[in-house]
């Protein structure tokens, strides 16, 4: 299974967010102690940001 840090990185690519937002979200996700629930929260934020553009 992939590390959650890798998942965060892939989310950045998949949602094609600006790298500033992406790196900030990735850092939050990766430094969260690899808590998968934190990853899921970021997924929701990514989707909301992506849909609001």
Short mmCIF file of C-alpha atoms in Angstrom, two decimals:
data_model
loop_
_atom_site.label_atom_id
_atom_site.label_comp_id
_atom_site.label_asym_id
_atom_site.label_seq_id
_atom_site.Cartn_x
_atom_site.Cartn_y
_atom_site.Cartn_z
CA UNK A 1 0.00 0.00 0.00
CA UNK A 2 1.25 3.49 -0.80
CA UNK A 3 2.42 5.78 1.93
CA UNK A 4 0.01 8.59 2.70
CA UNK A 5 2.65 11.14 1.79
CA UNK A 6 2.63 9.63 -1.69
CA UNK A 7 -1.17 9.81 -1.75
CA UNK A 8 -0.96 13.52 -0.93
CA UNK A 9 1.50 14.02 -3.77
CA UNK A 10 -0.73 12.18 -6.21
CA UNK A 11 -3.71 14.29 -5.14
CA UNK A 12 -1.75 17.36 -6.12
CA UNK A 13 -1.15 15.94 -9.59
CA UNK A 14 -4.68 14.65 -10.03
CA UNK A 15 -6.41 17.89 -9.13
CA UNK A 16 -3.88 20.10 -10.92
CA UNK A 17 -3.94 22.73 -8.21
CA UNK A 18 -1.51 25.59 -8.09
CA UNK A 19 1.77 24.40 -6.60
CA UNK A 20 1.52 26.90 -3.74
CA UNK A 21 -1.77 25.39 -2.56
CA UNK A 22 -0.54 21.92 -3.38
CA UNK A 23 2.69 22.16 -1.37
CA UNK A 24 0.91 23.70 1.58
CA UNK A 25 -1.70 20.94 1.59
CA UNK A 26 0.94 18.27 1.02
CA UNK A 27 3.00 19.54 3.93
CA UNK A 28 -0.04 19.53 6.19
CA UNK A 29 -0.99 16.06 5.07
CA UNK A 30 2.50 14.59 5.26
CA UNK A 31 3.32 16.11 8.64
CA UNK A 32 0.03 14.97 10.16
CA UNK A 33 1.64 11.78 11.44
CA UNK A 34 0.46 9.93 8.33
CA UNK A 35 -3.09 10.06 9.65
CA UNK A 36 -5.35 8.79 6.90
CA UNK A 37 -8.29 10.80 8.21
CA UNK A 38 -6.21 13.94 7.72
CA UNK A 39 -5.59 12.81 4.15
CA UNK A 40 -9.32 12.40 3.58
CA UNK A 41 -10.02 15.90 4.92
CA UNK A 42 -7.51 17.29 2.44
CA UNK A 43 -9.18 15.35 -0.36
CA UNK A 44 -12.43 17.11 0.47
CA UNK A 45 -10.69 20.50 0.50
CA UNK A 46 -9.01 19.74 -2.83
CA UNK A 47 -12.33 18.83 -4.41
CA UNK A 48 -14.05 21.93 -3.07
CA UNK A 49 -11.24 24.20 -4.26
CA UNK A 50 -11.17 22.48 -7.63
CA UNK A 51 -14.93 22.82 -8.13
CA UNK A 52 -14.95 26.47 -7.09
CA UNK A 53 -12.56 27.50 -9.87
#
